[in-house]
Tab-separated table of C-alpha atoms in Angstrom:
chain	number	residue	atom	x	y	z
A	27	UNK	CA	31.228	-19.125	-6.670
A	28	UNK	CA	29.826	-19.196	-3.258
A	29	UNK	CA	26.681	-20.847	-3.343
A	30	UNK	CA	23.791	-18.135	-2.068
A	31	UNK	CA	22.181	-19.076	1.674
A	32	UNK	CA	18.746	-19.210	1.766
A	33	UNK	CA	16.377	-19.521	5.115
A	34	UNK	CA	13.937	-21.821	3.893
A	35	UNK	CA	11.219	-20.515	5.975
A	36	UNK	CA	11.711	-17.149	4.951
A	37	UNK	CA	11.609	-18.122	1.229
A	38	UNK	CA	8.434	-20.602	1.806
A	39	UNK	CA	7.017	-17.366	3.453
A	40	UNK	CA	8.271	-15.412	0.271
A	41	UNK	CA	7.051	-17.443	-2.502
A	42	UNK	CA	3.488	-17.452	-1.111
A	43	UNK	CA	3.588	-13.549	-1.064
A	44	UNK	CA	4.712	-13.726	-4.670
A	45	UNK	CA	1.446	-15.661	-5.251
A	46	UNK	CA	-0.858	-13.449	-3.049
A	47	UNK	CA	0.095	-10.632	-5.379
A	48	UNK	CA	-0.544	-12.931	-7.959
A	49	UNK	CA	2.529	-11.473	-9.803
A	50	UNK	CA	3.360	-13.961	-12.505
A	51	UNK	CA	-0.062	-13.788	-14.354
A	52	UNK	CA	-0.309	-10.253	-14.019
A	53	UNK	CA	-0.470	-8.801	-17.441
A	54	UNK	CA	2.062	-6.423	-19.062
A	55	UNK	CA	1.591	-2.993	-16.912
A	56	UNK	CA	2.559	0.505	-18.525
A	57	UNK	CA	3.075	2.489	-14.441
A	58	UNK	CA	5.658	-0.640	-14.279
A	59	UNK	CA	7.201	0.609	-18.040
A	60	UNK	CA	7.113	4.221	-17.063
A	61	UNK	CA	9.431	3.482	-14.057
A	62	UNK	CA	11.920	1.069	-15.362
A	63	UNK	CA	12.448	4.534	-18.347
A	64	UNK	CA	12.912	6.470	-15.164
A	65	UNK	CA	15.738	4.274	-13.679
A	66	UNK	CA	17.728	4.029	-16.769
A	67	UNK	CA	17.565	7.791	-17.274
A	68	UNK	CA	18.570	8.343	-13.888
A	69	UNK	CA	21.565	6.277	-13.909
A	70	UNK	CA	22.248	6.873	-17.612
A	71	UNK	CA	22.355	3.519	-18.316
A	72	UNK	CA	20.694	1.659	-21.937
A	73	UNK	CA	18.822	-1.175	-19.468
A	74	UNK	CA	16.630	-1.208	-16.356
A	75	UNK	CA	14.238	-3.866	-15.267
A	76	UNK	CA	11.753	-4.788	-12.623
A	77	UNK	CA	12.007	-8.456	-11.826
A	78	UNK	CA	9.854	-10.959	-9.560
A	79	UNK	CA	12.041	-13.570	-8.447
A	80	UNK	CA	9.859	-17.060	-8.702
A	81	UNK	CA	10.769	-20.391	-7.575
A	82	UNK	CA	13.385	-21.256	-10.044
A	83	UNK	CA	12.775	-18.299	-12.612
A	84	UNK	CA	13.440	-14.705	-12.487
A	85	UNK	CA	10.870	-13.006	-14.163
A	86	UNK	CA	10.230	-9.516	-16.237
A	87	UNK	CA	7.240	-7.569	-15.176
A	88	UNK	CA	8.823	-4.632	-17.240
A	89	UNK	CA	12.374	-3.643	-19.157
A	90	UNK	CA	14.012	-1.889	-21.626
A	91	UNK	CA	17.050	-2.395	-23.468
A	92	UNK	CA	16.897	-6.048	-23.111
A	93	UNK	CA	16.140	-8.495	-25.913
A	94	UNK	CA	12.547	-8.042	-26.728
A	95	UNK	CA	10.087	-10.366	-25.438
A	96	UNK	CA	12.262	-11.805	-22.826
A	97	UNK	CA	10.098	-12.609	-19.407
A	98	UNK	CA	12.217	-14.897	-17.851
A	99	UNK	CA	15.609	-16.264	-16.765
A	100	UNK	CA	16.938	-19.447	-14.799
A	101	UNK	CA	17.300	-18.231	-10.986
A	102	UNK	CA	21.118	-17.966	-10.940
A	103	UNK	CA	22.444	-16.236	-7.726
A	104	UNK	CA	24.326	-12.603	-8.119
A	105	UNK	CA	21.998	-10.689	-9.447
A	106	UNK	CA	18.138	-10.455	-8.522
A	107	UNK	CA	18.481	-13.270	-7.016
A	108	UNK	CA	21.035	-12.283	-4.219
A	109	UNK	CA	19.588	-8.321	-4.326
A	110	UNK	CA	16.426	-9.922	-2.351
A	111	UNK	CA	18.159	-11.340	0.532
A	112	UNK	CA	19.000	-7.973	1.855
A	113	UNK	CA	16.663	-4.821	2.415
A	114	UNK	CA	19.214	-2.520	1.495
A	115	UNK	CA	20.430	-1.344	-1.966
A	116	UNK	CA	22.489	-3.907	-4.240
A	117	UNK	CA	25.593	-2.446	-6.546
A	118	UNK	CA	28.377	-4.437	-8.106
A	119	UNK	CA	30.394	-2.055	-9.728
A	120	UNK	CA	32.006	-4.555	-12.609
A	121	UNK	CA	29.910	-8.009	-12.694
A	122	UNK	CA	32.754	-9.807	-14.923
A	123	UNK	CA	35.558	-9.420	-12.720
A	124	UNK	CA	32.605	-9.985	-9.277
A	125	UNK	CA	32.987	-13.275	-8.075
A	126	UNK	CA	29.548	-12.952	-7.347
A	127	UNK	CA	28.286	-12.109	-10.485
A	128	UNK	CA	30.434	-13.145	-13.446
A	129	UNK	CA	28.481	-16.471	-14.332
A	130	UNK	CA	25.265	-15.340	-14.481
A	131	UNK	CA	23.406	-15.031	-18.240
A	132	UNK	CA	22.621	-11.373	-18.351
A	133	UNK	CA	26.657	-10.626	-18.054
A	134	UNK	CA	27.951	-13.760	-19.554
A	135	UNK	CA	25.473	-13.748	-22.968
A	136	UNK	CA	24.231	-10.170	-22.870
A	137	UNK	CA	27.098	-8.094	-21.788
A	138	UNK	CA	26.316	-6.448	-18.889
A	139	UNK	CA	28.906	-5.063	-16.675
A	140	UNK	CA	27.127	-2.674	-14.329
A	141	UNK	CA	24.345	-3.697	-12.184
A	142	UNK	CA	22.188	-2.016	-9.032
A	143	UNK	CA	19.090	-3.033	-7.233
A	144	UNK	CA	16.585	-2.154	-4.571
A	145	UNK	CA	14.479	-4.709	-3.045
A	146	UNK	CA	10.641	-4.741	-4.150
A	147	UNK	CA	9.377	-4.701	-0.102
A	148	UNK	CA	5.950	-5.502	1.129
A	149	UNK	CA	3.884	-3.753	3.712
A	150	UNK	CA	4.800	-7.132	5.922
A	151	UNK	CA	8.373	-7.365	4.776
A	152	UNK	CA	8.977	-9.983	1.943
A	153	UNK	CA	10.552	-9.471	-0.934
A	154	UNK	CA	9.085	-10.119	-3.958
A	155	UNK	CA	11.996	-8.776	-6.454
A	156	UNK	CA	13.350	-5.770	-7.292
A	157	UNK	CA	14.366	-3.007	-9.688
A	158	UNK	CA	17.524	-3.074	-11.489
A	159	UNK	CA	19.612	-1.216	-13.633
A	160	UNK	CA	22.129	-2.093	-15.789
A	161	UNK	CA	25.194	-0.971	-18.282
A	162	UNK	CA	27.620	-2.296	-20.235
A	163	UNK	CA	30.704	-0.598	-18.956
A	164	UNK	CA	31.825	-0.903	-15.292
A	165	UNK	CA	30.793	2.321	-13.197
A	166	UNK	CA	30.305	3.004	-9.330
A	167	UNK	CA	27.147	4.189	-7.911
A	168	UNK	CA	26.507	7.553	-6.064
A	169	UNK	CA	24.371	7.746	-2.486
A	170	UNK	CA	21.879	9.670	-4.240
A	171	UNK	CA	21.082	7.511	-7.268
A	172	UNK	CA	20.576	4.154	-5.022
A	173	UNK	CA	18.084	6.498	-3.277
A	174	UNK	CA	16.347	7.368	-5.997
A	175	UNK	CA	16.348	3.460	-7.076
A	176	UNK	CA	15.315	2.632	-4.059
A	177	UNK	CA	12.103	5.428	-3.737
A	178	UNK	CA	11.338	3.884	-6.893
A	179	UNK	CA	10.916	0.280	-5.315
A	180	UNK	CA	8.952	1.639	-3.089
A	181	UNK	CA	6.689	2.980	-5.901
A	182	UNK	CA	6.527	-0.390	-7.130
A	183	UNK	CA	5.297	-2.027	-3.870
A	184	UNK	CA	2.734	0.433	-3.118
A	185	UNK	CA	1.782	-0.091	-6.990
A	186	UNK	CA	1.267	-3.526	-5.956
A	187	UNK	CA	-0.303	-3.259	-2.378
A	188	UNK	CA	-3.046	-0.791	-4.805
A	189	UNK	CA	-3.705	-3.757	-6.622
A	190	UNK	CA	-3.959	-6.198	-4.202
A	191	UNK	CA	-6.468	-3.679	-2.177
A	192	UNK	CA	-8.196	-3.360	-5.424
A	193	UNK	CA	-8.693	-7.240	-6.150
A	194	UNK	CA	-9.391	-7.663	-2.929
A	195	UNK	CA	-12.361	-4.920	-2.598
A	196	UNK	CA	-13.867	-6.786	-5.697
A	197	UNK	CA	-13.424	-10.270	-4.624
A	198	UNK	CA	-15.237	-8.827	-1.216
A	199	UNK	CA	-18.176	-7.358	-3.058
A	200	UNK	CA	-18.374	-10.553	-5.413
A	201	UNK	CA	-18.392	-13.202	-2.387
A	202	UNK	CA	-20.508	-10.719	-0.454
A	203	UNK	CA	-23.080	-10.064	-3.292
A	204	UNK	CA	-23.703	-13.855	-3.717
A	205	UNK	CA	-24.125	-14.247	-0.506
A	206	UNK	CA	-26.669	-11.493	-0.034
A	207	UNK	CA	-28.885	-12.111	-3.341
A	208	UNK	CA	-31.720	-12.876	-1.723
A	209	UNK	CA	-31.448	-10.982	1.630
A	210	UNK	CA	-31.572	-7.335	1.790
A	211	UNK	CA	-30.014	-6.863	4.929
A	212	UNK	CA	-26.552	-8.752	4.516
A	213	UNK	CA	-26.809	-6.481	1.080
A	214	UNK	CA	-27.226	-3.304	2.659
A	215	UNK	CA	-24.047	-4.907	5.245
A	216	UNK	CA	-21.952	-5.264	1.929
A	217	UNK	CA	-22.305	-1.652	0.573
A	218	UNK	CA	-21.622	-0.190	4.126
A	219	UNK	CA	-18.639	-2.137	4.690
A	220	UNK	CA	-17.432	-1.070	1.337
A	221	UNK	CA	-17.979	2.605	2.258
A	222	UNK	CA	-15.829	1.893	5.302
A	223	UNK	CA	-12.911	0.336	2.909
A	224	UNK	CA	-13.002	2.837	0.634
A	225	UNK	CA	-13.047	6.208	2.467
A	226	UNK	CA	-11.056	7.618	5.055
A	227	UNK	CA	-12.270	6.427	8.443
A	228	UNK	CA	-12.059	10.687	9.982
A	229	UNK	CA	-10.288	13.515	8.756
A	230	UNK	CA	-6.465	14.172	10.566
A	231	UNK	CA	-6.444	17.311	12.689
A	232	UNK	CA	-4.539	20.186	10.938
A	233	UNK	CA	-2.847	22.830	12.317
A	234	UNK	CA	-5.052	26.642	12.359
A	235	UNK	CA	-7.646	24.418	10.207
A	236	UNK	CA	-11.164	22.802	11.528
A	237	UNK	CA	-11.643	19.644	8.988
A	238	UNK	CA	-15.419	17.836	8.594
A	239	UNK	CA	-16.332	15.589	5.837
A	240	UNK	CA	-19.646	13.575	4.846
A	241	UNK	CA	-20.542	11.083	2.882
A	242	UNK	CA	-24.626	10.943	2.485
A	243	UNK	CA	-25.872	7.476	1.280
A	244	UNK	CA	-28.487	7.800	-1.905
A	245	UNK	CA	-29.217	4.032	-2.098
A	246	UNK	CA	-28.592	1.441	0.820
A	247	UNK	CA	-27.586	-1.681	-1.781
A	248	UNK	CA	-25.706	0.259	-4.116
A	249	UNK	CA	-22.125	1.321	-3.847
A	250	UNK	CA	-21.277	4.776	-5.453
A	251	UNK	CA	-17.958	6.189	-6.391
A	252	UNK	CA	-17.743	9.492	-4.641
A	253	UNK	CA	-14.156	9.553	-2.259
A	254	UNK	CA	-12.348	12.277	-0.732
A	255	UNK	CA	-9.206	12.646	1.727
A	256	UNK	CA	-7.038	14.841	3.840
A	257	UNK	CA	-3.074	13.727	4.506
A	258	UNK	CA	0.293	15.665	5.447
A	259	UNK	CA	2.576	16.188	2.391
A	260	UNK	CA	5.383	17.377	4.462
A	261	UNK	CA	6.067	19.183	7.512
A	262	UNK	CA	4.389	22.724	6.267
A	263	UNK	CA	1.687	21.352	3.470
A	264	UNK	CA	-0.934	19.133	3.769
A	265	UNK	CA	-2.896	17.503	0.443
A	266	UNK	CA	-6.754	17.124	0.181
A	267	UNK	CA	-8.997	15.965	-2.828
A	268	UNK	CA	-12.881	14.981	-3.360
A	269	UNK	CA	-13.581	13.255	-6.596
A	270	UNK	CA	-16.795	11.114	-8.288
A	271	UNK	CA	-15.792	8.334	-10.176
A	272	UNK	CA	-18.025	7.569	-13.253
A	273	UNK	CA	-20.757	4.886	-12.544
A	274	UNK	CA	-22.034	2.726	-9.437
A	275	UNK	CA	-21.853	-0.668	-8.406
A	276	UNK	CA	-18.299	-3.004	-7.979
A	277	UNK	CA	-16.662	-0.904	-10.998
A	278	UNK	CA	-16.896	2.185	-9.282
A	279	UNK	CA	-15.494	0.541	-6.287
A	280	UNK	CA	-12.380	-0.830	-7.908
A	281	UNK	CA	-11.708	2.782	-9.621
A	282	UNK	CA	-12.420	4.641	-5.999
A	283	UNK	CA	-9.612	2.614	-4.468
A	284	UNK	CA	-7.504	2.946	-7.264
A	285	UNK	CA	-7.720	6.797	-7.816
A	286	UNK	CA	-7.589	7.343	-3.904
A	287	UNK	CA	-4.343	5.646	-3.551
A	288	UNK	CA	-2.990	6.560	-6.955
A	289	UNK	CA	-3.578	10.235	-5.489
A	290	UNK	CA	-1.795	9.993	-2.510
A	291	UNK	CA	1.423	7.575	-4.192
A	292	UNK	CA	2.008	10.855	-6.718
A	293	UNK	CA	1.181	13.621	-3.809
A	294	UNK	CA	5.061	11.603	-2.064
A	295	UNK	CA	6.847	12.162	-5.597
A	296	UNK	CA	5.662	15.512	-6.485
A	297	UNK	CA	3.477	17.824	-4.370
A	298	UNK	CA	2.212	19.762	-7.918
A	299	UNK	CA	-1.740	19.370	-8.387
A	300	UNK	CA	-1.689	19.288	-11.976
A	301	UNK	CA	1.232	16.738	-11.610
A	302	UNK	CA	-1.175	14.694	-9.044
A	303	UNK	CA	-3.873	14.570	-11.694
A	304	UNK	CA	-2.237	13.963	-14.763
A	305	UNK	CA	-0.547	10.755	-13.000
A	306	UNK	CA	-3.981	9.856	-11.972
A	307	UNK	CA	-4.994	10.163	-15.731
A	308	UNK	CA	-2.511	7.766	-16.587
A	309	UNK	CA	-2.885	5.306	-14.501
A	310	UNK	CA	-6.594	5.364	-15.293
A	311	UNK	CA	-5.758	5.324	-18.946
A	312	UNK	CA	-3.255	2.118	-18.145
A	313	UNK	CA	-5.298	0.494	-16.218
A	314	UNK	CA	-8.532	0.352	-18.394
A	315	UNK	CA	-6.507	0.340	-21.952
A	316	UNK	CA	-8.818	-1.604	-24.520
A	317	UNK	CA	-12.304	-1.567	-22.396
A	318	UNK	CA	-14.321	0.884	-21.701
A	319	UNK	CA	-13.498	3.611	-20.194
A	320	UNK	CA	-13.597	4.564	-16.377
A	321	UNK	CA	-13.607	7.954	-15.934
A	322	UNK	CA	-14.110	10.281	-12.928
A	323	UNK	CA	-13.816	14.097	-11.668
A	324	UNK	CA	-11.185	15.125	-8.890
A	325	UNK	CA	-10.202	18.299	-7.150
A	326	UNK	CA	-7.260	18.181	-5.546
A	327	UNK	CA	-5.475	20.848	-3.778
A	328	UNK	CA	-2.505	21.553	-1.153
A	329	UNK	CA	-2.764	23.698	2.222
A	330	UNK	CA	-0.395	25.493	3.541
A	331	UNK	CA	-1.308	26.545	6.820
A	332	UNK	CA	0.494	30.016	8.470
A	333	UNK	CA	-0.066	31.870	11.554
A	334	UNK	CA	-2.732	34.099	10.278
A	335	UNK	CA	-4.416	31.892	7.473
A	336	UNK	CA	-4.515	28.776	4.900
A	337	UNK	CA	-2.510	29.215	1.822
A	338	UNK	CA	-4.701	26.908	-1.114
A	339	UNK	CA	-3.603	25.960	-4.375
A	340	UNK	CA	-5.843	23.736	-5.921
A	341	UNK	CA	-6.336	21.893	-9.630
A	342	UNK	CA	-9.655	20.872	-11.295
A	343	UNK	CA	-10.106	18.038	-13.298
A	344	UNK	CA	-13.934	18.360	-14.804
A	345	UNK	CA	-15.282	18.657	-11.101
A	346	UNK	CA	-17.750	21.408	-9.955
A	347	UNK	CA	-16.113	24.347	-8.352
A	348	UNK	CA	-14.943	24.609	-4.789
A	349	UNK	CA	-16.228	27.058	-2.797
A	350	UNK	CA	-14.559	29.341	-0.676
A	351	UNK	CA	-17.078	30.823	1.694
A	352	UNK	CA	-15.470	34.180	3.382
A	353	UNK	CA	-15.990	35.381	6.807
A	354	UNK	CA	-18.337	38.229	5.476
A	355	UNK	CA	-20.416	36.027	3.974
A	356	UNK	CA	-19.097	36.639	-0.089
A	357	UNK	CA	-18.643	33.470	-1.799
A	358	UNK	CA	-16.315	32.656	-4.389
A	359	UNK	CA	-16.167	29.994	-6.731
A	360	UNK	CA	-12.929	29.068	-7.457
A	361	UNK	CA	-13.312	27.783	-11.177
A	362	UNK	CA	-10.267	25.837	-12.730
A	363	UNK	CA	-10.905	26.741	-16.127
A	364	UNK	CA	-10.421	24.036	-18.736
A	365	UNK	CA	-10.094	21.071	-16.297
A	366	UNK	CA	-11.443	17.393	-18.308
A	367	UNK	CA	-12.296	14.715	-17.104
A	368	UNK	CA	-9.838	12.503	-15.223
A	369	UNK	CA	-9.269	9.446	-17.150
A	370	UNK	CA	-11.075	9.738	-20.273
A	371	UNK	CA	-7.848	11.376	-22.665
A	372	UNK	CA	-4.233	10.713	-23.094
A	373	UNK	CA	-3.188	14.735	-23.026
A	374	UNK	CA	-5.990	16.238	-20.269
A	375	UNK	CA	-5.206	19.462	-19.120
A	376	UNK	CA	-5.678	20.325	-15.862
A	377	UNK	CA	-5.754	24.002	-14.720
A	378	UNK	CA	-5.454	25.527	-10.969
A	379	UNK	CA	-6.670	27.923	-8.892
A	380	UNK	CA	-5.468	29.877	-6.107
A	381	UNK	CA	-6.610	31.261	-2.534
A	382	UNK	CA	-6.094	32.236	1.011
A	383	UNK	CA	-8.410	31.472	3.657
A	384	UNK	CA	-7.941	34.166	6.397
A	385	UNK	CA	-9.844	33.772	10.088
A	386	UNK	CA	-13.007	32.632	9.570
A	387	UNK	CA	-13.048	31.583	5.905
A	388	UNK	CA	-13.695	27.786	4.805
A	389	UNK	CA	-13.661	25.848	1.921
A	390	UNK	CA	-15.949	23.897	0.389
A	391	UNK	CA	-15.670	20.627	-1.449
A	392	UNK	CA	-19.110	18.614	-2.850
A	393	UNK	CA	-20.477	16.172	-5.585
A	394	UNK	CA	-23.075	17.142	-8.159
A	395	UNK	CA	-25.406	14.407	-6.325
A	396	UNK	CA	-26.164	17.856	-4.095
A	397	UNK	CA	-26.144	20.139	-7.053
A	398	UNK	CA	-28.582	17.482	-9.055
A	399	UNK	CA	-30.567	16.525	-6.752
A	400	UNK	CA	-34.181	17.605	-6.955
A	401	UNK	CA	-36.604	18.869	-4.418
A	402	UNK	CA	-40.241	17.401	-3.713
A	403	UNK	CA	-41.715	20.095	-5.994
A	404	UNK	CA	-39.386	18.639	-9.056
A	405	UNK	CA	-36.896	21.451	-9.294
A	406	UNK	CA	-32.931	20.571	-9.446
A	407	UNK	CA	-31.283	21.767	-6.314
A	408	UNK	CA	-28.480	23.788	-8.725
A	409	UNK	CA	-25.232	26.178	-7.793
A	410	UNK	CA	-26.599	29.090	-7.190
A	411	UNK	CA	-29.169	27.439	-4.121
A	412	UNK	CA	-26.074	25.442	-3.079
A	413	UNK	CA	-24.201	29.120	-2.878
A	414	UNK	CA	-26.970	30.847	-0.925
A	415	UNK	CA	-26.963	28.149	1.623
A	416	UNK	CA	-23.417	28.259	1.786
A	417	UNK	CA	-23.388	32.217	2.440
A	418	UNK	CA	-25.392	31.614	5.398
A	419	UNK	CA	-23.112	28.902	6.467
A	420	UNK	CA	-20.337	32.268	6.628
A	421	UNK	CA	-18.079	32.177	10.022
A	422	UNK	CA	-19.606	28.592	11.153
A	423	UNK	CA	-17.307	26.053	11.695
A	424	UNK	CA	-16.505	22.821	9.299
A	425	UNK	CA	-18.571	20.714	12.018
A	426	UNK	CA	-21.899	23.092	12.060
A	427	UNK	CA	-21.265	23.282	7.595
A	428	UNK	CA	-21.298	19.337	7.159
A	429	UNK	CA	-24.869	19.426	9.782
A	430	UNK	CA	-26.604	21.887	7.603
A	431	UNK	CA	-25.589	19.985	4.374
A	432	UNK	CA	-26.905	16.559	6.094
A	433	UNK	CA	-30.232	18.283	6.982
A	434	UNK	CA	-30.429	19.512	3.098
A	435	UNK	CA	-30.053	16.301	2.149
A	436	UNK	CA	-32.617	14.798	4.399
A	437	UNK	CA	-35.067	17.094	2.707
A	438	UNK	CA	-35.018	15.591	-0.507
A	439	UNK	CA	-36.178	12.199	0.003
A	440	UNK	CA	-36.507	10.592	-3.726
A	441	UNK	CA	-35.141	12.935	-5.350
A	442	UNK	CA	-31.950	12.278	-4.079
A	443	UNK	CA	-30.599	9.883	-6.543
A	444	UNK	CA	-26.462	9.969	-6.019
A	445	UNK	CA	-24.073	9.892	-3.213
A	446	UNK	CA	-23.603	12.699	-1.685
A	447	UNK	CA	-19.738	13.966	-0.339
A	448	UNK	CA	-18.745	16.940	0.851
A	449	UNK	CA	-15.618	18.200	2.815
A	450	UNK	CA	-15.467	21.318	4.679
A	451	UNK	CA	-12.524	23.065	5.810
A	452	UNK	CA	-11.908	26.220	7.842
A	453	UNK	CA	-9.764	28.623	9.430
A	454	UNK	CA	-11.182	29.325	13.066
A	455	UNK	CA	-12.170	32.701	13.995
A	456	UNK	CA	-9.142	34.998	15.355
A	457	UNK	CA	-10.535	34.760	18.848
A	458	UNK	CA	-10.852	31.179	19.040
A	459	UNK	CA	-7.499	30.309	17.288
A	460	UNK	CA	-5.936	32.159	20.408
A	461	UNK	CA	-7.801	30.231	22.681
A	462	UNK	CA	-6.205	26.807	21.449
């Protein structure tokens, strides 16, 4: 067999991403089990794996329908192995009769006749390994199924780049905490930067829709876990959510970056807000299986903009009501009955609730550190004070909402006790939309 050519720059390059992502340490993940089930079903195949491909190992992050407990194989070329030297798709058809393939283990010892592969790719371009299926009879591959294995690559690198972002917003707050344990500044430095990390640096600008957000500080050295975000889903829809993770401090952090990026990862694969949330509830359950647990509340919704309003559909999991504020100066509360807690149990539900903004309307999105916060005389700040403000609020754009809620805020000095976010969204008045 043609012995495999290898740059060794490139690979030097390679291994040391392998070890940034700290990949061969990592312990057994159940997101990474969930997808190598996908792949086999998708290619109707009894094996699927994903593999990081080491120094002189090849090594199983997940699989099924191999021999239990197997992690690791010698790095033989023709398989994983040769699948990461290119960026494209890898397929041999029949692997005993491949030149390339026919000595390796898996197809010599375990039978394996089929095999395809997609390249795990990082952000900067190395890759790490890759995700492979595999059957025991010869078969060719179709266009659309080495998409779909490839998408699912893709799902695995941005699985891993969430990670890495998460170890690396803890290791910041760690070396930055130490560092500031005696000086209240550089601690008050730490907590802002964090902010900056973990939210969205400004909302994008949506077609027919005026988009504010704010983010109101209850404690200078303490991080909180209130996050929120606006992206496109597609060319006519556009995702938003505003949760509040459970807790303060570097725990909250970690589950803030998680759950934001978890959110938008599921919004690519299926634009459903139940779907969004129930994949976040996974994840969450995965991720924190054995210890306690690390719960928080999310709305998340999908606009569909049109040439005379916003079309909403939105799910609730546990999270106060949004509010949609009318042009008349009614106020609904759009309750998604029956929506837990994100996080805390394997079978949430999730329901979801449904609206149109026309000219004029907005939307309202806040944490219960507004609701719960109390005012100098000792009385909690509640819904139905929240509502009243927001009926005056009726016909103002997002800007002008997210300035009134600031100067609420302001007003409560002490008694302010929990991050504050809130994201406004509305549909400009008829007359201004045709001045554009």
């Amino acid at each position: 067999m043609t012995a495999t050519l290898i740059d060794p720059d490139v690979e030097t390059a390679r291994l040391a991403a392998v070890r940034r992502y700290r990949l061969l340490d990592m312990p057994p993940d159940g997101t990474f089990d969930r997808i190598v089930s996908l792949a086999a079903r998708s290619f109707d195949v009894p094996m699927a794996s994903v593999t990081i491909v080491g120094e002189d190992h090849i090594w199983f992050r997940a699989h099924t329908g191999l021999p239990e407990g197997l992690s690791q194989i010698p790095r033989h070329p023709g398989l994983c192995a040769s699948a990461i030297l290119q960026s494209a798709p890898y397929s041999v058809s029949d692997a005993l009769t491949d030149a390339r393939t026919a000595a390796n283990p898996l197809v010599s010892e375990l039978g394996v006749r089929f095999y395809a592969a997609a390249p795990i790719i990082t952000a900067d371009g190395h890759r790490l390994g890759t995700v492979n299926v595999l059957g025991d009879r010869p078969r060719e591959t179709t266009f659309q199924e080495m998409q779909t294995l490839t998408d699912l690559a893709a799902v695995v690198a941005g699985e891993l780049e969430l990670r890495l972002s998460a170890m690396n917003t803890l290791a910041l707050e760690r070396r930055l905490r130490e560092q500031a344990e005696a000086e209240r500044g550089r601690l008050e430095l730490l907590t802002s930067t964090l902010r900056r990390v973990l939210l969205p640096p400004s909302p994008p600008k949506v077609p027919g829709l005026d988009i504010a957000t704010l983010y109101h500080v209850a404690s200078a050295d303490q991080v909180g876990g209130d996050f929120y975000d606006v992206f496109r889903l597609d060319e006519d829809r556009w995702a938003f959510f505003l949760g509040d993770v459970c807790g303060k401090g570097a725990e909250a952090a970690v589950v803030t970056a998680l759950a934001r990026h978890t959110l938008r990862a599921a919004a690519v694969y299926d634009g459903d807000p139940r779907a969004a949330l129930a994949n976040l509830n996974a994840v969450l359950l995965d991720e924190y299986l054995g210890a306690d647990p690390c719960y928080c509340t999310v709305v998340y919704g999908v606009l569909t903009p049109g040439p005379d309003g916003v079309e909403v559909s939105l799910a609730g999991g546990g999270h106060p009501p949004a509010l949609a504020v009318r042009a008349d100066g009614a106020v609904d509360a759009l309750h998604t009955e029956g929506g837990m807690l994100v996080g805390l149990l394997p079978e949430a539900h999730f329901a979801v609730a449904n609206t149109r903004l026309e000219p004029g309307d907005g939307l309202l999105l806040y944490t219960d550190g507004l609701t719960e916060a109390r005012t100098r005389a000792g009385h909690m700040y509640g819904e139905d004070s929240l509502m009243g403000l927001a009926a005056k609020l009726a016909g103002r754009p997002a800007e002008a909402m997210v300035e009134q809620f600031e100067d609420t805020l302001a007003t409560f000095g002490p008694g302010l006790t929990d991050d504050t976010a809130v994201l406004a969204l509305t549909v400009p008045p008829i007359a201004k939309r045709h001045s554009r």
